[in-house]
Amino acid sequence: MKVIVTGANGFIGIHTIRSLLERGYKVTALDIKIEGLKEFSGNKNCEIKEMDIISENFKSLIRMGDKVLHLAAIAKFSTAKASPQRAVRVNVEGTLNIVQACIEKKAERLVYSSTGSVYSLTAPVPIREDAPREPTNIYGLTKKMAEDWIILHGNQLPYVILRYGYIFGKGKDWGAIGAFLRRLSNNQQPIVFGGNQTNDFVYVKDVVKANLLALESTYTNQAYNIGTGRATSIRDVCEYCIKASKSSLKMKLEPARVFDYPIFVYDISKARSLLRFEPEWNVLDGIADMVKE
Ligand SMILES: NC(=O)c1ccc[n+]([C@@H]2O[C@H](COP(=O)([O-])OP(=O)(O)OC[C@H]3O[C@@H](n4cnc5c(N)ncnc54)[C@H](O)[C@@H]3O)[C@@H](O)[C@H]2O)c1
């Protein structure tokens, strides 16, 4: 069974490809940058393609029955905000190009990596999949638009939309956890903005598991929240980073930023019951594992 992974060179892509190859899948790993994919270059089951998802040639990679895991994106809020046209081009038009290629070449399914940023800031918590999708930033808007293109074509192309929570793990050196650990390793105090706001922090190893389940699930044409179903405050996350780093430094508190969700936590019962997704890692153990590796 072949899986075409877009955004292969990214944080989630590399972790997922390792797992796909371990489980005997054939993989086509596609990205505009491929330097992080060297570890797969000798593997006969992994074909590496340096290609833009907007390219007309994308469809030449697909054979009937292949599965596509679409991770490629402008994935940072700040980059999408700085260059909205590029974010629309990659996240929306790129996804549409993939959808059309999948339909034309009769791909078996498309698994799409979406985000909690598609939800309204005032969505009732814990957030269910049927909560209002009213993004309040450019990144979230482009991801919602991509979702809508996929859903619109659902009668021609089976899909699974995964709305990941706040993912952390080795290879993601940006975002709060990356920043805390980096400062701690440089013997600097980690800086916490606000502190009480919560998020649904999910370890990358659990996200990989969700990706694999989504590639095989019979429950297609669905969106699923992928998190732990547990809210953790950013202050606690910072404490866990200090503990895992065995540091004696204390966190430095700064005022909260306006764009943070005050409380963000998922209801993951749909993923539990239909995808059979069960997160194995809590935040403390995930951070400790990440630091240890
Ligand atoms: N990391 C998270 O916390 C998180 C949370 C929710 C959703 N997501 C989604 O998961 C997916 C993967 O995220 P990530 O953290 O691995 O991001 P990442 O930035 O590490 O990886 C994205 C990859 O896409 C590639 N890419 C960008 N434009 C491309 C193009 N035009 N053609 C081909 N490749 C292109 C980049 O080179 C990069 O390797 C993204 O779609 C993101 O929106 C991530």
mmCIF file of C-alpha atoms and ligand atoms in Angstrom:
data_model
loop_
_atom_site.group_PDB
_atom_site.id
_atom_site.type_symbol
_atom_site.label_atom_id
_atom_site.label_comp_id
_atom_site.label_asym_id
_atom_site.label_seq_id
_atom_site.Cartn_x
_atom_site.Cartn_y
_atom_site.Cartn_z
ATOM 1 C CA MET A 1 0.000 0.000 0.000
ATOM 2 C CA LYS A 2 1.480 3.361 -1.012
ATOM 3 C CA VAL A 3 1.069 6.610 0.907
ATOM 4 C CA ILE A 4 2.042 9.939 -0.607
ATOM 5 C CA VAL A 5 3.056 12.272 2.219
ATOM 6 C CA THR A 6 3.143 16.002 1.455
ATOM 7 C CA GLY A 7 5.102 18.259 3.790
ATOM 8 C CA ALA A 8 7.337 15.220 4.361
ATOM 9 C CA ASN A 9 10.316 17.315 5.450
ATOM 10 C CA GLY A 10 8.329 18.971 8.251
ATOM 11 C CA PHE A 11 8.024 18.178 11.938
ATOM 12 C CA ILE A 12 5.038 15.800 11.683
ATOM 13 C CA GLY A 13 6.052 14.463 8.266
ATOM 14 C CA ILE A 14 9.378 13.017 9.398
ATOM 15 C CA HIS A 15 7.895 11.341 12.499
ATOM 16 C CA THR A 16 5.020 9.887 10.458
ATOM 17 C CA ILE A 17 7.193 8.564 7.634
ATOM 18 C CA ARG A 18 9.396 6.663 10.112
ATOM 19 C CA SER A 19 6.302 4.942 11.453
ATOM 20 C CA LEU A 20 4.786 4.237 8.006
ATOM 21 C CA LEU A 21 8.019 2.574 6.843
ATOM 22 C CA GLU A 22 8.265 0.528 10.049
ATOM 23 C CA ARG A 23 4.763 -0.779 9.344
ATOM 24 C CA GLY A 24 5.633 -1.825 5.794
ATOM 25 C CA TYR A 25 4.005 0.959 3.767
ATOM 26 C CA LYS A 26 5.623 2.255 0.614
ATOM 27 C CA VAL A 27 6.019 6.024 0.900
ATOM 28 C CA THR A 28 6.423 8.883 -1.548
ATOM 29 C CA ALA A 29 7.824 11.726 0.552
ATOM 30 C CA LEU A 30 7.186 15.092 -1.090
ATOM 31 C CA ASP A 31 8.300 18.551 -0.011
ATOM 32 C CA ILE A 32 9.750 21.737 -1.443
ATOM 33 C CA LYS A 33 12.706 21.132 0.887
ATOM 34 C CA ILE A 34 14.159 17.666 1.257
ATOM 35 C CA GLU A 35 17.346 18.052 3.296
ATOM 36 C CA GLY A 36 15.697 16.588 6.429
ATOM 37 C CA LEU A 37 14.777 13.401 4.535
ATOM 38 C CA LYS A 38 18.341 12.071 4.171
ATOM 39 C CA GLU A 39 17.692 9.319 6.716
ATOM 40 C CA PHE A 40 15.230 7.748 4.236
ATOM 41 C CA SER A 41 17.357 8.080 1.105
ATOM 42 C CA GLY A 42 18.673 4.490 1.150
ATOM 43 C CA ASN A 43 15.280 2.954 1.883
ATOM 44 C CA LYS A 44 13.852 1.107 -1.133
ATOM 45 C CA ASN A 45 10.324 1.682 0.159
ATOM 46 C CA CYS A 46 10.723 5.454 0.279
ATOM 47 C CA GLU A 47 10.803 7.641 -2.799
ATOM 48 C CA ILE A 48 11.784 11.266 -2.144
ATOM 49 C CA LYS A 49 10.356 13.994 -4.385
ATOM 50 C CA GLU A 50 11.325 17.644 -4.280
ATOM 51 C CA MET A 51 8.132 19.255 -5.530
ATOM 52 C CA ASP A 52 5.697 22.072 -4.795
ATOM 53 C CA ILE A 53 2.138 20.917 -4.023
ATOM 54 C CA ILE A 54 0.893 23.579 -6.412
ATOM 55 C CA SER A 55 2.725 21.893 -9.300
ATOM 56 C CA GLU A 56 0.796 20.447 -12.261
ATOM 57 C CA ASN A 57 3.153 17.437 -11.945
ATOM 58 C CA PHE A 58 1.760 16.484 -8.555
ATOM 59 C CA LYS A 59 -0.786 14.167 -10.130
ATOM 60 C CA SER A 60 1.931 12.164 -11.876
ATOM 61 C CA LEU A 61 2.880 10.759 -8.446
ATOM 62 C CA ILE A 62 -0.508 9.154 -7.789
ATOM 63 C CA ARG A 63 -1.611 5.702 -8.936
ATOM 64 C CA MET A 64 -5.134 4.377 -8.524
ATOM 65 C CA GLY A 65 -5.709 3.222 -4.944
ATOM 66 C CA ASP A 66 -2.879 5.247 -3.374
ATOM 67 C CA LYS A 67 -3.539 7.129 -0.163
ATOM 68 C CA VAL A 68 -2.489 10.746 0.344
ATOM 69 C CA LEU A 69 -1.535 12.237 3.710
ATOM 70 C CA HIS A 70 -1.500 15.982 3.174
ATOM 71 C CA LEU A 71 0.668 17.793 5.728
ATOM 72 C CA ALA A 72 2.313 20.488 3.585
ATOM 73 C CA ALA A 73 1.335 23.980 4.652
ATOM 74 C CA ILE A 74 2.390 27.389 5.772
ATOM 75 C CA ALA A 75 1.987 26.090 9.300
ATOM 76 C CA LYS A 76 3.009 29.064 11.426
ATOM 77 C CA PHE A 77 0.566 31.809 12.395
ATOM 78 C CA SER A 78 3.273 34.457 12.017
ATOM 79 C CA THR A 79 4.277 33.378 8.485
ATOM 80 C CA ALA A 80 0.650 33.262 7.336
ATOM 81 C CA LYS A 81 0.053 36.711 8.818
ATOM 82 C CA ALA A 82 3.160 38.161 7.192
ATOM 83 C CA SER A 83 2.276 36.736 3.786
ATOM 84 C CA PRO A 84 -1.457 36.029 3.466
ATOM 85 C CA GLN A 85 -1.294 35.586 -0.325
ATOM 86 C CA ARG A 86 1.341 32.893 0.031
ATOM 87 C CA ALA A 87 -0.691 31.226 2.812
ATOM 88 C CA VAL A 88 -3.746 31.141 0.521
ATOM 89 C CA ARG A 89 -1.667 29.860 -2.360
ATOM 90 C CA VAL A 90 -0.105 26.988 -0.415
ATOM 91 C CA ASN A 91 -2.797 26.122 2.128
ATOM 92 C CA VAL A 92 -5.877 26.636 -0.039
ATOM 93 C CA GLU A 93 -4.881 26.409 -3.722
ATOM 94 C CA GLY A 94 -2.284 23.739 -2.932
ATOM 95 C CA THR A 95 -4.943 21.647 -1.197
ATOM 96 C CA LEU A 96 -7.359 22.127 -4.095
ATOM 97 C CA ASN A 97 -4.639 20.974 -6.506
ATOM 98 C CA ILE A 98 -4.194 17.839 -4.397
ATOM 99 C CA VAL A 99 -7.945 17.191 -4.225
ATOM 100 C CA GLN A 100 -8.281 17.474 -8.013
ATOM 101 C CA ALA A 101 -5.242 15.239 -8.609
ATOM 102 C CA CYS A 102 -6.610 12.626 -6.168
ATOM 103 C CA ILE A 103 -9.974 12.579 -7.951
ATOM 104 C CA GLU A 104 -8.460 12.377 -11.424
ATOM 105 C CA LYS A 105 -6.061 9.572 -10.474
ATOM 106 C CA LYS A 106 -8.613 7.775 -8.263
ATOM 107 C CA ALA A 107 -6.687 7.960 -4.992
ATOM 108 C CA GLU A 108 -8.213 5.803 -2.274
ATOM 109 C CA ARG A 109 -8.484 8.694 0.245
ATOM 110 C CA LEU A 110 -7.094 12.006 1.379
ATOM 111 C CA VAL A 111 -6.124 12.511 5.009
ATOM 112 C CA TYR A 112 -5.836 16.195 5.805
ATOM 113 C CA SER A 113 -3.989 17.785 8.737
ATOM 114 C CA SER A 114 -6.174 20.564 10.039
ATOM 115 C CA THR A 115 -6.097 22.482 13.283
ATOM 116 C CA GLY A 116 -7.997 23.736 16.309
ATOM 117 C CA SER A 117 -7.500 27.227 14.871
ATOM 118 C CA VAL A 118 -10.519 26.655 12.620
ATOM 119 C CA TYR A 119 -12.798 26.908 15.684
ATOM 120 C CA SER A 120 -14.329 30.035 17.113
ATOM 121 C CA LEU A 121 -12.528 31.563 20.110
ATOM 122 C CA THR A 122 -15.852 31.252 21.929
ATOM 123 C CA ALA A 123 -16.563 27.618 20.990
ATOM 124 C CA PRO A 124 -18.022 25.803 24.023
ATOM 125 C CA VAL A 125 -15.407 23.681 25.796
ATOM 126 C CA PRO A 126 -14.571 20.886 25.560
ATOM 127 C CA ILE A 127 -14.686 21.607 21.827
ATOM 128 C CA ARG A 128 -16.606 19.117 19.721
ATOM 129 C CA GLU A 129 -16.235 18.679 15.958
ATOM 130 C CA ASP A 130 -19.616 20.306 15.338
ATOM 131 C CA ALA A 131 -18.639 23.539 17.167
ATOM 132 C CA PRO A 132 -18.750 26.692 15.006
ATOM 133 C CA ARG A 133 -15.787 27.058 12.677
ATOM 134 C CA GLU A 134 -15.094 30.803 12.753
ATOM 135 C CA PRO A 135 -11.339 31.320 12.599
ATOM 136 C CA THR A 136 -9.937 34.548 13.960
ATOM 137 C CA ASN A 137 -6.549 34.480 12.274
ATOM 138 C CA ILE A 138 -5.238 34.087 8.729
ATOM 139 C CA TYR A 139 -3.693 30.670 9.303
ATOM 140 C CA GLY A 140 -6.969 29.296 10.715
ATOM 141 C CA LEU A 141 -8.931 30.843 7.879
ATOM 142 C CA THR A 142 -6.778 29.183 5.212
ATOM 143 C CA LYS A 143 -7.043 25.817 6.967
ATOM 144 C CA LYS A 144 -10.821 26.143 7.174
ATOM 145 C CA MET A 145 -10.988 27.073 3.475
ATOM 146 C CA ALA A 146 -8.939 23.981 2.643
ATOM 147 C CA GLU A 147 -11.281 21.845 4.750
ATOM 148 C CA ASP A 148 -14.244 23.273 2.856
ATOM 149 C CA TRP A 149 -12.752 22.397 -0.542
ATOM 150 C CA ILE A 150 -12.148 18.856 0.661
ATOM 151 C CA ILE A 151 -15.668 18.512 2.079
ATOM 152 C CA LEU A 152 -17.176 19.921 -1.120
ATOM 153 C CA HIS A 153 -15.551 17.083 -3.085
ATOM 154 C CA GLY A 154 -16.431 14.403 -0.539
ATOM 155 C CA ASN A 155 -18.710 12.552 -2.939
ATOM 156 C CA GLN A 156 -15.777 12.039 -5.329
ATOM 157 C CA LEU A 157 -12.916 11.588 -2.888
ATOM 158 C CA PRO A 158 -13.149 9.912 0.541
ATOM 159 C CA TYR A 159 -11.448 12.083 3.153
ATOM 160 C CA VAL A 160 -10.506 12.195 6.810
ATOM 161 C CA ILE A 161 -9.887 15.599 8.385
ATOM 162 C CA LEU A 162 -7.764 15.553 11.551
ATOM 163 C CA ARG A 163 -7.913 18.717 13.646
ATOM 164 C CA TYR A 164 -4.760 18.432 15.718
ATOM 165 C CA GLY A 165 -4.383 20.125 19.094
ATOM 166 C CA TYR A 166 -1.133 21.779 20.152
ATOM 167 C CA ILE A 167 1.496 19.290 19.024
ATOM 168 C CA PHE A 168 4.892 19.084 20.684
ATOM 169 C CA GLY A 169 7.861 16.790 20.227
ATOM 170 C CA LYS A 170 11.384 16.485 18.959
ATOM 171 C CA GLY A 171 11.897 18.582 15.843
ATOM 172 C CA LYS A 172 9.454 21.352 16.797
ATOM 173 C CA ASP A 173 11.744 24.004 18.202
ATOM 174 C CA TRP A 174 9.165 26.780 17.821
ATOM 175 C CA GLY A 175 6.013 27.374 19.880
ATOM 176 C CA ALA A 176 5.860 27.571 23.674
ATOM 177 C CA ILE A 177 7.449 24.218 24.583
ATOM 178 C CA GLY A 178 10.258 24.619 22.042
ATOM 179 C CA ALA A 179 10.950 28.128 23.352
ATOM 180 C CA PHE A 180 10.904 27.070 27.037
ATOM 181 C CA LEU A 181 13.309 24.185 26.412
ATOM 182 C CA ARG A 182 15.628 26.280 24.277
ATOM 183 C CA ARG A 183 15.904 29.017 26.885
ATOM 184 C CA LEU A 184 16.433 26.460 29.642
ATOM 185 C CA SER A 185 19.216 24.747 27.697
ATOM 186 C CA ASN A 186 20.877 28.179 27.354
ATOM 187 C CA ASN A 187 20.505 28.670 31.099
ATOM 188 C CA GLN A 188 17.935 31.469 30.614
ATOM 189 C CA GLN A 189 14.604 31.817 32.431
ATOM 190 C CA PRO A 190 11.667 30.572 30.325
ATOM 191 C CA ILE A 191 9.129 33.352 29.624
ATOM 192 C CA VAL A 192 5.419 32.645 30.126
ATOM 193 C CA PHE A 193 2.828 35.013 28.637
ATOM 194 C CA GLY A 194 -0.204 35.021 30.914
ATOM 195 C CA GLY A 195 0.033 31.537 32.372
ATOM 196 C CA ASN A 196 -3.505 30.446 33.107
ATOM 197 C CA GLN A 197 -4.611 29.926 29.514
ATOM 198 C CA THR A 198 -4.929 26.249 28.684
ATOM 199 C CA ASN A 199 -4.394 24.171 25.597
ATOM 200 C CA ASP A 200 -4.789 20.560 24.537
ATOM 201 C CA PHE A 201 -1.115 19.589 24.235
ATOM 202 C CA VAL A 202 -0.643 16.370 22.314
ATOM 203 C CA TYR A 203 2.634 14.517 21.883
ATOM 204 C CA VAL A 204 3.784 13.936 18.318
ATOM 205 C CA LYS A 205 3.919 10.146 18.853
ATOM 206 C CA ASP A 206 0.163 10.188 19.500
ATOM 207 C CA VAL A 207 -0.394 12.336 16.396
ATOM 208 C CA VAL A 208 1.520 9.802 14.302
ATOM 209 C CA LYS A 209 -0.776 7.117 15.667
ATOM 210 C CA ALA A 210 -3.826 9.174 14.680
ATOM 211 C CA ASN A 211 -2.419 9.671 11.158
ATOM 212 C CA LEU A 212 -1.989 5.919 10.729
ATOM 213 C CA LEU A 213 -5.479 5.176 12.057
ATOM 214 C CA ALA A 214 -6.961 7.780 9.699
ATOM 215 C CA LEU A 215 -5.237 6.148 6.727
ATOM 216 C CA GLU A 216 -6.988 2.860 7.496
ATOM 217 C CA SER A 217 -10.294 3.825 9.120
ATOM 218 C CA THR A 218 -13.544 2.827 7.460
ATOM 219 C CA TYR A 219 -15.157 5.958 8.949
ATOM 220 C CA THR A 220 -14.261 8.399 6.191
ATOM 221 C CA ASN A 221 -15.809 11.760 5.268
ATOM 222 C CA GLN A 222 -15.471 12.829 8.877
ATOM 223 C CA ALA A 223 -13.497 15.388 10.870
ATOM 224 C CA TYR A 224 -11.875 14.350 14.134
ATOM 225 C CA ASN A 225 -10.333 16.289 17.003
ATOM 226 C CA ILE A 226 -6.908 14.868 17.834
ATOM 227 C CA GLY A 227 -5.685 15.798 21.291
ATOM 228 C CA THR A 228 -5.717 14.325 24.760
ATOM 229 C CA GLY A 229 -9.065 15.697 25.939
ATOM 230 C CA ARG A 230 -7.183 17.272 28.864
ATOM 231 C CA ALA A 231 -6.586 20.995 29.414
ATOM 232 C CA THR A 232 -3.112 21.947 30.642
ATOM 233 C CA SER A 233 -2.192 25.501 31.590
ATOM 234 C CA ILE A 234 0.852 27.058 29.988
ATOM 235 C CA ARG A 235 2.235 27.683 33.469
ATOM 236 C CA ASP A 236 2.104 23.930 34.207
ATOM 237 C CA VAL A 237 3.692 23.174 30.855
ATOM 238 C CA CYS A 238 6.546 25.500 31.737
ATOM 239 C CA GLU A 239 6.976 23.773 35.121
ATOM 240 C CA TYR A 240 7.162 20.409 33.302
ATOM 241 C CA CYS A 241 9.870 21.793 30.994
ATOM 242 C CA ILE A 242 11.867 23.047 34.005
ATOM 243 C CA LYS A 243 11.482 19.656 35.680
ATOM 244 C CA ALA A 244 12.417 17.664 32.559
ATOM 245 C CA SER A 245 15.463 19.900 32.026
ATOM 246 C CA LYS A 246 16.480 19.394 35.696
ATOM 247 C CA SER A 247 16.904 23.166 35.930
ATOM 248 C CA SER A 248 16.805 25.321 39.046
ATOM 249 C CA LEU A 249 15.624 28.388 37.078
ATOM 250 C CA LYS A 250 12.187 29.920 37.696
ATOM 251 C CA MET A 251 9.764 31.017 34.972
ATOM 252 C CA LYS A 252 9.413 34.724 34.146
ATOM 253 C CA LEU A 253 5.795 35.917 33.836
ATOM 254 C CA GLU A 254 4.765 38.472 31.182
ATOM 255 C CA PRO A 255 1.253 39.776 30.327
ATOM 256 C CA ALA A 256 -0.968 37.457 28.254
ATOM 257 C CA ARG A 257 -1.207 38.020 24.481
ATOM 258 C CA VAL A 258 -4.594 38.762 22.899
ATOM 259 C CA PHE A 259 -4.525 35.981 20.328
ATOM 260 C CA ASP A 260 -4.284 33.074 22.781
ATOM 261 C CA TYR A 261 -7.445 31.049 23.438
ATOM 262 C CA PRO A 262 -8.264 31.533 27.166
ATOM 263 C CA ILE A 263 -9.319 27.880 27.464
ATOM 264 C CA PHE A 264 -8.768 25.351 24.741
ATOM 265 C CA VAL A 265 -9.484 21.684 25.227
ATOM 266 C CA TYR A 266 -10.931 19.086 22.921
ATOM 267 C CA ASP A 267 -13.677 16.577 23.294
ATOM 268 C CA ILE A 268 -12.007 13.565 21.649
ATOM 269 C CA SER A 269 -14.847 11.088 22.107
ATOM 270 C CA LYS A 270 -15.526 10.906 18.355
ATOM 271 C CA ALA A 271 -11.899 9.978 17.570
ATOM 272 C CA ARG A 272 -11.969 7.502 20.448
ATOM 273 C CA SER A 273 -15.090 5.718 19.300
ATOM 274 C CA LEU A 274 -14.733 5.796 15.490
ATOM 275 C CA LEU A 275 -10.972 5.963 14.847
ATOM 276 C CA ARG A 276 -10.106 3.952 17.977
ATOM 277 C CA PHE A 277 -7.667 6.731 18.848
ATOM 278 C CA GLU A 278 -6.402 6.583 22.425
ATOM 279 C CA PRO A 279 -3.648 9.055 23.400
ATOM 280 C CA GLU A 280 -0.901 7.319 25.358
ATOM 281 C CA TRP A 281 1.184 10.289 26.436
ATOM 282 C CA ASN A 282 0.449 12.952 29.024
ATOM 283 C CA VAL A 283 2.245 16.293 28.784
ATOM 284 C CA LEU A 284 4.813 15.685 31.530
ATOM 285 C CA ASP A 285 5.834 12.264 30.173
ATOM 286 C CA GLY A 286 5.883 13.587 26.596
ATOM 287 C CA ILE A 287 8.214 16.462 27.501
ATOM 288 C CA ALA A 288 10.455 14.117 29.511
ATOM 289 C CA ASP A 289 10.593 11.712 26.518
ATOM 290 C CA MET A 290 11.366 14.580 24.156
ATOM 291 C CA VAL A 291 14.239 15.847 26.324
ATOM 292 C CA LYS A 292 15.629 12.332 26.840
ATOM 293 C CA GLU A 293 15.759 11.441 23.127
HETATM 294 N N1 LIG B 1 2.551 21.420 14.656
HETATM 295 C C1 LIG B 1 1.330 21.668 15.141
HETATM 296 O O1 LIG B 1 1.171 21.945 16.366
HETATM 297 C C2 LIG B 1 0.118 21.605 14.251
HETATM 298 C C3 LIG B 1 -1.128 21.777 14.834
HETATM 299 C C4 LIG B 1 -2.252 21.723 14.039
HETATM 300 C C5 LIG B 1 -2.122 21.471 12.675
HETATM 301 N N2 LIG B 1 -0.903 21.323 12.110
HETATM 302 C C6 LIG B 1 -0.834 21.068 10.667
HETATM 303 O O2 LIG B 1 -0.046 19.914 10.438
HETATM 304 C C7 LIG B 1 0.658 20.020 9.200
HETATM 305 C C8 LIG B 1 2.138 19.750 9.414
HETATM 306 O O3 LIG B 1 2.628 20.677 10.390
HETATM 307 P P1 LIG B 1 4.148 20.697 10.851
HETATM 308 O O4 LIG B 1 4.147 21.119 12.274
HETATM 309 O O5 LIG B 1 4.841 19.441 10.465
HETATM 310 O O6 LIG B 1 4.683 21.923 9.980
HETATM 311 P P2 LIG B 1 6.120 22.143 9.319
HETATM 312 O O7 LIG B 1 6.205 23.601 8.976
HETATM 313 O O8 LIG B 1 7.185 21.544 10.163
HETATM 314 O O9 LIG B 1 6.009 21.302 7.966
HETATM 315 C C9 LIG B 1 5.325 21.743 6.840
HETATM 316 C C10 LIG B 1 6.100 21.281 5.621
HETATM 317 O O10 LIG B 1 5.401 21.700 4.443
HETATM 318 C C11 LIG B 1 6.365 22.049 3.477
HETATM 319 N N3 LIG B 1 5.776 22.925 2.468
HETATM 320 C C12 LIG B 1 5.387 24.223 2.624
HETATM 321 N N4 LIG B 1 4.921 24.695 1.459
HETATM 322 C C13 LIG B 1 4.991 23.677 0.562
HETATM 323 C C14 LIG B 1 4.647 23.565 -0.801
HETATM 324 N N5 LIG B 1 4.130 24.599 -1.473
HETATM 325 N N6 LIG B 1 4.827 22.375 -1.418
HETATM 326 C C15 LIG B 1 5.377 21.321 -0.746
HETATM 327 N N7 LIG B 1 5.734 21.376 0.557
HETATM 328 C C16 LIG B 1 5.545 22.547 1.199
HETATM 329 C C17 LIG B 1 7.461 22.745 4.270
HETATM 330 O O11 LIG B 1 8.686 22.767 3.539
HETATM 331 C C18 LIG B 1 7.513 21.899 5.532
HETATM 332 O O12 LIG B 1 8.480 20.863 5.424
HETATM 333 C C19 LIG B 1 0.356 21.411 8.669
HETATM 334 O O13 LIG B 1 -0.644 21.294 7.691
HETATM 335 C C20 LIG B 1 -0.168 22.168 9.869
HETATM 336 O O14 LIG B 1 -1.069 23.180 9.486
HETATM 337 C C21 LIG B 1 0.224 21.375 12.864
#
